[in-house]
Amino acid sequence: MNQKLIFEISRAGRKGYSLPNCDVPVESIEDMIPNEYLRETELDLPEISEGDMVRHFTALSRCNYGVDTGFYPLGSCTMKYNPKINEDVSRMDGFTGVHPALPDSAVQGCLELLYKMDLMLAEITGMERVSLQPAAGAHGELAGLMIMKAYHENCGNEQRKTIIVPDSAHGTNPASAAMVGYEVIEVKTDSRGNVNLSELRELMSDQVAGMMLTNPSTLGLFEENICEIADIVHDSGGLIYYDGANLNAIMGVTRPGDMGFDIVHLNLHKTFSTPHGGGGPGSGPVGVTKDLVPFLPTPVIQYKEGQYIRDYNRPFSIGQIKSFYGNFAVIIKAYAYIMTMGAKGLHGVSQTAVLNANYLLNKLKKDYQHPYDRACMHEFVLSGQLQKNKGVSTLDMAKRMIDYGFHPPTIYFPMIIKEAMMFEPTETESRETLDAAAEVLIRIAREVEENPELIKEAPHHTSVGRLDEVQAVREPVLRWRP
Amino acid sequence: MSRYIPSTQLEKTMMLQEMNCESVDRLFDDIPLKVCLNRSLRLPEALSEMELRTHMKELAAKNISNEENSCFLGAGAYDHYIPSAIDHIVSRSEFYTAYTPYQPEISQGTLQAIFEYQTLICELTGMDVANASVYDGATAIAEAASMACKITRRNEIIVPRTVHPQYRRTLSTYARFRGYKIVELDYLNGVTDFTSLEGLINKETAALIVQNPNFFGAIEKVKQLAELAKEHGVLVIACADPISVGILKSPGEMGADIVVGEGQALGNPLSYGGPYLGFFATKDKYLRQMPGRIVGQTIDKNHNRGFVLTMQTREQHIRREKAASNICSNQALNALATTVYLTLLGKQGLKDVASLCLQKAHYAYNKLIETNYFSDCFPQPFFKEFVIKSQLPLEELNQALLKDGIIGGYNLENDYPELKKCWLVAVTEKRSKEEIDRLVRKVGGIYESEVNI
Amino acid sequence: MNIPADLKYTKKHEWARVEGDLVYVGITEYAQNSLGDIVFVELPSVGDIITSGEAFGVVESVKAASDIYSSLSGIVKEVNNELIDHPERINQNPYDSWMMAIEPSKASELEVLLDASAYEKLCLEEA
């Protein structure tokens, strides 16, 4: 089944909008704007009725798979259920209709929400204050590294220009570091899946600005030597940065601040249940310890004399990193989530997420290679190497999962595991769903033995089959043309 | 237990038994005791759904919303009409609960919608290629500046003061850390000072940014600026109001190399500043230097058309520290809203919205000037926003208007100390003649009561 | 695997062919095979000065980008620009698809290049 493009169903003269007649005296456009600026050609936009538009996008939505469709164990992405009430409250007129340039006195509700969210996230992470301005995780990382650099510059340590990143890190870590002009050095993972401590010790020097770490790591393992790592980095004057992608494992159990981290970014669209929107909008707050608060992006929301205010007068701040105050409507949803869950609820989230992951892992480790024989946290990584040796790749098995109605795990990441498959079931899945997913994966392992061609041709029941990505790059078609 | 967690206590116990694990706490044994939090998090008591709704209503009620007030405030975020159908489409949970379309076979909905979005943005901007969107207008400019530095291998960016102050602040932050230099260009009569431009261009100048209509609402001489820039091998980054291209020439026609802008006006609510989307388009030859996600068309094994994320080697998850940018996400759902908006309005609708803004803004301008309480600031053609100078302090004026349910214009002195009492007023298609007349009457009333005191 | 006997090789899977004062450099059969379909090539410019151990170009498949490191120092004298439009030729014919011709400035660097049999051994170890 192939969907036409919106441009292909357009017919001259149709329309999908209604506007009031112009109720002010109409002047000639040329009298208002000189001819040289005026458009001479017609814009080629679709012409389509409202009903046909709705059918078109409804048809497209059916070619998608979301958390509401089914099990979505995409590792490192925390695809948990997105509560509906949070959508509703974020759409209240008193939020959607608020102009960002209004004076503080006119937006006390928005500022109160931002301020309380800042403090709640600070409590959850063990930080002093949290800026809600970053629009996504990568943006939060960028802000965090800017803070790190501004801090070192302020201490007169401009020579600190390198940053240590584990070989298992998300690709954004080195990319963000490069964007602030840092040189990236990789530290290897040891045989238990922890950071190699002796190598880390050797890499540290007064040239190192700091280290970025995800904990639990992208292998789904808790860094057992976290205290030693923090000491090593701090002892040589560096700062340690927490990539919050995996916070869903540890809420109410431990906090980045307690582990010794100085800077933290969070992904509200992962841990705090805001929907991913097909790739955005997200929200990536950045939190810091007390010494680093002066460097947070402007504005910082403060509470003074019974009023919430936006504080721009912050001489050490890295400055603004986007317009206004962050992805506010996303922040509302995450705020509503925390208010719904409370302390006990969030602790329960992490406990159940970790239980679910271990339960699924336990069922799969007989049929798939499990590189590190340890209890996992909220996610785990398997290797498809056994199957690869028989000619079926991890990609093939991922596509085969689609045939059984599940979204595949994250694949080929982390890069240090061959044929990696990274599963994150989250706390919002029932035991039956986990059992059913395990059964499918075990069946696929059997199919690798019995009918490998079936897997290599998968998926069989989707609107399109496997797509030719080589052609897409060699002959790029990036827009429709008549 | 939370309604979002299905497992009961009994089920959890059974799961643990099956794993031969005595308790959930055992699963956390790798966490050193030293770092464990031996207390509960200090958070407010959990609310039921009803209580949450009440709490959120109370917060929302503490805000001034454009639903109950006439909004004449713009300054980078605009109160345009949002057709009902948009929210119905973006509320389809197959769209909003999906992740990034990494598995194209089950993401054709998102992918095709982005492909349609890219096409629409190319059409609006007059460019060859567009990405799937970035965070907002401010970050789009910052990314465009880095891109221009990479293309030209130079490291100075000329930025007129007529560019949105928040965009300039964001750009300065990015520039400081990425290591390029910002050179500020002053304005003359409300538009970029053309005569000073040439003096600022040197061998290190990578790009000139021009916002059109600019922050003051005035129409810039983009073509003339672009011609001068090109003579020196300087790239032109245009920041466009996407509604204005319904009647104005596209930035591409006027010589821009990279076109960016704030896409909020195209079907996205004000939402106290976000989420919005930054659109980003350029010429074919700069495709590989363009940051952000791109969707391309291809075929499957049966030669069916399909769409995939493409040109991915520019991106962070492959290039890591050598990526074009660290950006991973796009504002996919906002881009979907924009796609639906432009689809509904279409060829004629965007022109109609733009014309209504233009007519109403000029009507409001004329009426306000006629009161004699305001004087003209900049003798320039404008689109939907204009600057007038008030006799009264603007804080006072805006406060008084708000009491009457009118959200007044933006006080330019906040960002331009020299523009004392200069009021930036925005008029969209949503403002009726009656609302405009009421604004004019109320302003008159406020001035008269002031005189009487 | 095709490893022509008349070429020299590097540990990073490049081949080198000495012709007079120039050395033509490309990537080996093994390298193109492990990269998969090559969709993009970035090459140096004529006149660029290259130091051994530095990246002089990039080859990309759909999901991977690999820097190509030079084992030789010297000045770039020729560049095979045809590959820009036809990167697939590297897959089809890696030993004809030279990427640059360099005039080496350090003769000693030429001496440490591998011969075909040593390179074959290396490939076997890696596979």
PDB file of C-alpha atoms in Angstrom, chain A residues 11-176:
ATOM      1  CA  ARG A  11      -6.508  19.924  -7.261  1.00  0.00           C
ATOM      2  CA  ALA A  12      -6.576  23.512  -8.497  1.00  0.00           C
ATOM      3  CA  GLY A  13      -9.221  25.631  -6.808  1.00  0.00           C
ATOM      4  CA  ARG A  14      -9.907  23.448  -3.756  1.00  0.00           C
ATOM      5  CA  LYS A  15      -9.417  24.912  -0.328  1.00  0.00           C
ATOM      6  CA  GLY A  16      -9.157  23.774   3.277  1.00  0.00           C
ATOM      7  CA  TYR A  17      -9.481  27.017   5.226  1.00  0.00           C
ATOM      8  CA  SER A  18     -11.933  29.784   5.950  1.00  0.00           C
ATOM      9  CA  LEU A  19     -10.981  33.290   6.927  1.00  0.00           C
ATOM     10  CA  PRO A  20     -13.184  36.286   7.745  1.00  0.00           C
ATOM     11  CA  ASN A  21     -13.551  38.980   5.134  1.00  0.00           C
ATOM     12  CA  CYS A  22     -11.257  41.912   5.542  1.00  0.00           C
ATOM     13  CA  ASP A  23     -13.200  44.252   7.849  1.00  0.00           C
ATOM     14  CA  VAL A  24     -10.831  47.202   7.630  1.00  0.00           C
ATOM     15  CA  PRO A  25     -10.820  49.515   4.582  1.00  0.00           C
ATOM     16  CA  VAL A  26      -8.740  47.752   1.950  1.00  0.00           C
ATOM     17  CA  GLU A  27      -5.779  49.645   0.553  1.00  0.00           C
ATOM     18  CA  SER A  28      -3.820  48.677  -2.499  1.00  0.00           C
ATOM     19  CA  ILE A  29      -0.871  46.466  -1.543  1.00  0.00           C
ATOM     20  CA  GLU A  30       1.450  48.421  -3.829  1.00  0.00           C
ATOM     21  CA  ASP A  31       0.700  51.553  -1.786  1.00  0.00           C
ATOM     22  CA  MET A  32       1.928  49.802   1.339  1.00  0.00           C
ATOM     23  CA  ILE A  33       4.861  47.836  -0.020  1.00  0.00           C
ATOM     24  CA  PRO A  34       7.032  48.830  -2.987  1.00  0.00           C
ATOM     25  CA  ASN A  35       6.660  46.582  -5.989  1.00  0.00           C
ATOM     26  CA  GLU A  36      10.249  45.400  -5.948  1.00  0.00           C
ATOM     27  CA  TYR A  37       9.575  43.434  -2.737  1.00  0.00           C
ATOM     28  CA  LEU A  38       6.364  41.798  -3.856  1.00  0.00           C
ATOM     29  CA  ARG A  39       6.087  38.229  -4.984  1.00  0.00           C
ATOM     30  CA  GLU A  40       5.703  37.819  -8.743  1.00  0.00           C
ATOM     31  CA  THR A  41       5.253  34.073  -8.920  1.00  0.00           C
ATOM     32  CA  GLU A  42       2.554  31.967  -7.272  1.00  0.00           C
ATOM     33  CA  LEU A  43       3.564  29.846  -4.311  1.00  0.00           C
ATOM     34  CA  ASP A  44       3.121  26.209  -5.231  1.00  0.00           C
ATOM     35  CA  LEU A  45       1.300  24.968  -2.124  1.00  0.00           C
ATOM     36  CA  PRO A  46      -1.293  22.164  -2.071  1.00  0.00           C
ATOM     37  CA  GLU A  47      -4.969  22.871  -2.700  1.00  0.00           C
ATOM     38  CA  ILE A  48      -7.056  20.381  -0.815  1.00  0.00           C
ATOM     39  CA  SER A  49     -10.277  20.205   1.233  1.00  0.00           C
ATOM     40  CA  GLU A  50     -10.146  19.797   4.994  1.00  0.00           C
ATOM     41  CA  GLY A  51     -11.675  16.310   4.883  1.00  0.00           C
ATOM     42  CA  ASP A  52      -9.216  15.060   2.291  1.00  0.00           C
ATOM     43  CA  MET A  53      -6.367  16.509   4.359  1.00  0.00           C
ATOM     44  CA  VAL A  54      -7.608  14.602   7.420  1.00  0.00           C
ATOM     45  CA  ARG A  55      -7.810  11.338   5.466  1.00  0.00           C
ATOM     46  CA  HIS A  56      -4.329  11.836   4.097  1.00  0.00           C
ATOM     47  CA  PHE A  57      -2.703  12.313   7.495  1.00  0.00           C
ATOM     48  CA  THR A  58      -4.842   9.637   9.122  1.00  0.00           C
ATOM     49  CA  ALA A  59      -3.606   7.219   6.474  1.00  0.00           C
ATOM     50  CA  LEU A  60      -0.033   8.291   7.179  1.00  0.00           C
ATOM     51  CA  SER A  61      -0.505   7.822  10.915  1.00  0.00           C
ATOM     52  CA  ARG A  62      -1.481   4.226  10.250  1.00  0.00           C
ATOM     53  CA  CYS A  63       1.934   3.606   8.712  1.00  0.00           C
ATOM     54  CA  ASN A  64       3.510   4.536  12.034  1.00  0.00           C
ATOM     55  CA  TYR A  65       4.197   2.604  15.199  1.00  0.00           C
ATOM     56  CA  GLY A  66       4.049   4.351  18.569  1.00  0.00           C
ATOM     57  CA  VAL A  67       4.035   3.425  22.244  1.00  0.00           C
ATOM     58  CA  ASP A  68       0.250   3.401  22.022  1.00  0.00           C
ATOM     59  CA  THR A  69       0.486   0.812  19.233  1.00  0.00           C
ATOM     60  CA  GLY A  70       2.529  -1.726  21.158  1.00  0.00           C
ATOM     61  CA  PHE A  71       5.706  -2.823  22.907  1.00  0.00           C
ATOM     62  CA  TYR A  72       8.583  -0.456  22.053  1.00  0.00           C
ATOM     63  CA  PRO A  73      11.734  -1.712  23.838  1.00  0.00           C
ATOM     64  CA  LEU A  74      14.056   0.766  22.126  1.00  0.00           C
ATOM     65  CA  GLY A  75      17.111   0.845  24.378  1.00  0.00           C
ATOM     66  CA  SER A  76      18.313   4.189  25.728  1.00  0.00           C
ATOM     67  CA  CYS A  77      15.068   5.867  24.648  1.00  0.00           C
ATOM     68  CA  THR A  78      12.775   4.937  27.569  1.00  0.00           C
ATOM     69  CA  MET A  79       9.634   4.445  25.501  1.00  0.00           C
ATOM     70  CA  LYS A  80       7.238   4.373  28.420  1.00  0.00           C
ATOM     71  CA  TYR A  81       3.517   5.074  28.308  1.00  0.00           C
ATOM     72  CA  ASN A  82       2.668   8.764  27.825  1.00  0.00           C
ATOM     73  CA  PRO A  83      -0.225   9.609  30.187  1.00  0.00           C
ATOM     74  CA  LYS A  84      -3.183  11.271  28.504  1.00  0.00           C
ATOM     75  CA  ILE A  85      -4.019  13.690  31.310  1.00  0.00           C
ATOM     76  CA  ASN A  86      -0.606  15.289  30.779  1.00  0.00           C
ATOM     77  CA  GLU A  87      -1.513  16.008  27.166  1.00  0.00           C
ATOM     78  CA  ASP A  88      -4.784  17.565  28.270  1.00  0.00           C
ATOM     79  CA  VAL A  89      -3.345  19.842  30.926  1.00  0.00           C
ATOM     80  CA  SER A  90      -0.610  21.046  28.597  1.00  0.00           C
ATOM     81  CA  ARG A  91      -3.346  22.174  26.210  1.00  0.00           C
ATOM     82  CA  MET A  92      -5.200  24.356  28.736  1.00  0.00           C
ATOM     83  CA  ASP A  93      -5.834  27.831  27.305  1.00  0.00           C
ATOM     84  CA  GLY A  94      -4.026  29.369  30.247  1.00  0.00           C
ATOM     85  CA  PHE A  95      -0.827  27.721  28.975  1.00  0.00           C
ATOM     86  CA  THR A  96      -1.118  27.499  25.178  1.00  0.00           C
ATOM     87  CA  GLY A  97      -2.310  31.090  24.866  1.00  0.00           C
ATOM     88  CA  VAL A  98       0.453  32.717  26.910  1.00  0.00           C
ATOM     89  CA  HIS A  99       2.757  35.037  25.020  1.00  0.00           C
ATOM     90  CA  PRO A 100       6.434  34.658  25.980  1.00  0.00           C
ATOM     91  CA  ALA A 101       7.102  38.408  25.915  1.00  0.00           C
ATOM     92  CA  LEU A 102       4.523  39.255  28.581  1.00  0.00           C
ATOM     93  CA  PRO A 103       5.821  40.860  31.794  1.00  0.00           C
ATOM     94  CA  ASP A 104       6.466  38.565  34.768  1.00  0.00           C
ATOM     95  CA  SER A 105       3.355  39.790  36.570  1.00  0.00           C
ATOM     96  CA  ALA A 106       1.165  38.462  33.750  1.00  0.00           C
ATOM     97  CA  VAL A 107       2.672  34.962  33.708  1.00  0.00           C
ATOM     98  CA  GLN A 108       2.956  34.014  37.370  1.00  0.00           C
ATOM     99  CA  GLY A 109       1.439  30.580  36.716  1.00  0.00           C
ATOM    100  CA  CYS A 110       4.037  29.703  34.063  1.00  0.00           C
ATOM    101  CA  LEU A 111       6.905  30.992  36.188  1.00  0.00           C
ATOM    102  CA  GLU A 112       5.652  29.159  39.284  1.00  0.00           C
ATOM    103  CA  LEU A 113       5.538  25.926  37.308  1.00  0.00           C
ATOM    104  CA  LEU A 114       9.043  26.475  35.910  1.00  0.00           C
ATOM    105  CA  TYR A 115      10.423  27.353  39.339  1.00  0.00           C
ATOM    106  CA  LYS A 116       8.879  24.357  41.086  1.00  0.00           C
ATOM    107  CA  MET A 117       9.972  22.039  38.299  1.00  0.00           C
ATOM    108  CA  ASP A 118      13.521  23.365  38.618  1.00  0.00           C
ATOM    109  CA  LEU A 119      13.535  22.554  42.344  1.00  0.00           C
ATOM    110  CA  MET A 120      11.887  19.136  41.955  1.00  0.00           C
ATOM    111  CA  LEU A 121      14.402  18.076  39.308  1.00  0.00           C
ATOM    112  CA  ALA A 122      17.194  19.411  41.535  1.00  0.00           C
ATOM    113  CA  GLU A 123      15.934  17.183  44.345  1.00  0.00           C
ATOM    114  CA  ILE A 124      15.643  14.139  42.079  1.00  0.00           C
ATOM    115  CA  THR A 125      19.186  14.589  40.746  1.00  0.00           C
ATOM    116  CA  GLY A 126      20.900  15.963  43.864  1.00  0.00           C
ATOM    117  CA  MET A 127      21.819  19.191  42.096  1.00  0.00           C
ATOM    118  CA  GLU A 128      21.451  22.761  43.367  1.00  0.00           C
ATOM    119  CA  ARG A 129      19.515  24.303  40.475  1.00  0.00           C
ATOM    120  CA  VAL A 130      18.282  23.151  37.065  1.00  0.00           C
ATOM    121  CA  SER A 131      17.822  25.232  33.908  1.00  0.00           C
ATOM    122  CA  LEU A 132      14.850  24.184  31.816  1.00  0.00           C
ATOM    123  CA  GLN A 133      15.945  26.075  28.734  1.00  0.00           C
ATOM    124  CA  PRO A 134      17.578  23.300  26.659  1.00  0.00           C
ATOM    125  CA  ALA A 135      15.192  21.999  24.004  1.00  0.00           C
ATOM    126  CA  ALA A 136      16.471  18.416  23.844  1.00  0.00           C
ATOM    127  CA  GLY A 137      19.040  16.077  25.356  1.00  0.00           C
ATOM    128  CA  ALA A 138      21.785  17.095  22.937  1.00  0.00           C
ATOM    129  CA  HIS A 139      20.991  20.738  23.640  1.00  0.00           C
ATOM    130  CA  GLY A 140      21.252  20.088  27.378  1.00  0.00           C
ATOM    131  CA  GLU A 141      24.614  18.421  26.810  1.00  0.00           C
ATOM    132  CA  LEU A 142      25.790  21.415  24.835  1.00  0.00           C
ATOM    133  CA  ALA A 143      24.674  23.763  27.618  1.00  0.00           C
ATOM    134  CA  GLY A 144      26.364  21.550  30.232  1.00  0.00           C
ATOM    135  CA  LEU A 145      29.662  21.583  28.373  1.00  0.00           C
ATOM    136  CA  MET A 146      29.448  25.341  27.875  1.00  0.00           C
ATOM    137  CA  ILE A 147      29.027  25.627  31.642  1.00  0.00           C
ATOM    138  CA  MET A 148      32.070  23.405  32.155  1.00  0.00           C
ATOM    139  CA  LYS A 149      34.155  25.506  29.813  1.00  0.00           C
ATOM    140  CA  ALA A 150      32.963  28.811  31.292  1.00  0.00           C
ATOM    141  CA  TYR A 151      33.809  27.507  34.771  1.00  0.00           C
ATOM    142  CA  HIS A 152      37.360  26.546  33.811  1.00  0.00           C
ATOM    143  CA  GLU A 153      37.895  29.835  31.989  1.00  0.00           C
ATOM    144  CA  ASN A 154      36.710  31.695  35.038  1.00  0.00           C
ATOM    145  CA  CYS A 155      39.245  29.791  37.138  1.00  0.00           C
ATOM    146  CA  GLY A 156      41.971  30.756  34.689  1.00  0.00           C
ATOM    147  CA  ASN A 157      42.326  27.217  33.409  1.00  0.00           C
ATOM    148  CA  GLU A 158      41.985  27.822  29.669  1.00  0.00           C
ATOM    149  CA  GLN A 159      44.487  25.049  29.008  1.00  0.00           C
ATOM    150  CA  ARG A 160      41.898  22.398  29.939  1.00  0.00           C
ATOM    151  CA  LYS A 161      40.788  21.512  26.449  1.00  0.00           C
ATOM    152  CA  THR A 162      40.185  17.794  26.407  1.00  0.00           C
ATOM    153  CA  ILE A 163      37.292  15.750  27.594  1.00  0.00           C
ATOM    154  CA  ILE A 164      37.221  12.064  28.439  1.00  0.00           C
ATOM    155  CA  VAL A 165      34.363   9.994  27.093  1.00  0.00           C
ATOM    156  CA  PRO A 166      33.943   6.208  27.436  1.00  0.00           C
ATOM    157  CA  ASP A 167      33.990   4.119  24.260  1.00  0.00           C
ATOM    158  CA  SER A 168      30.423   3.063  25.050  1.00  0.00           C
ATOM    159  CA  ALA A 169      29.071   6.656  25.095  1.00  0.00           C
ATOM    160  CA  HIS A 170      26.226   8.063  23.032  1.00  0.00           C
ATOM    161  CA  GLY A 171      27.457   9.720  19.824  1.00  0.00           C
ATOM    162  CA  THR A 172      26.134  13.044  21.023  1.00  0.00           C
ATOM    163  CA  ASN A 173      28.741  13.187  23.811  1.00  0.00           C
ATOM    164  CA  PRO A 174      31.750  13.599  21.519  1.00  0.00           C
ATOM    165  CA  ALA A 175      29.713  15.705  19.055  1.00  0.00           C
ATOM    166  CA  SER A 176      28.649  18.128  21.795  1.00  0.00           C
TER     167      SER A 176
END
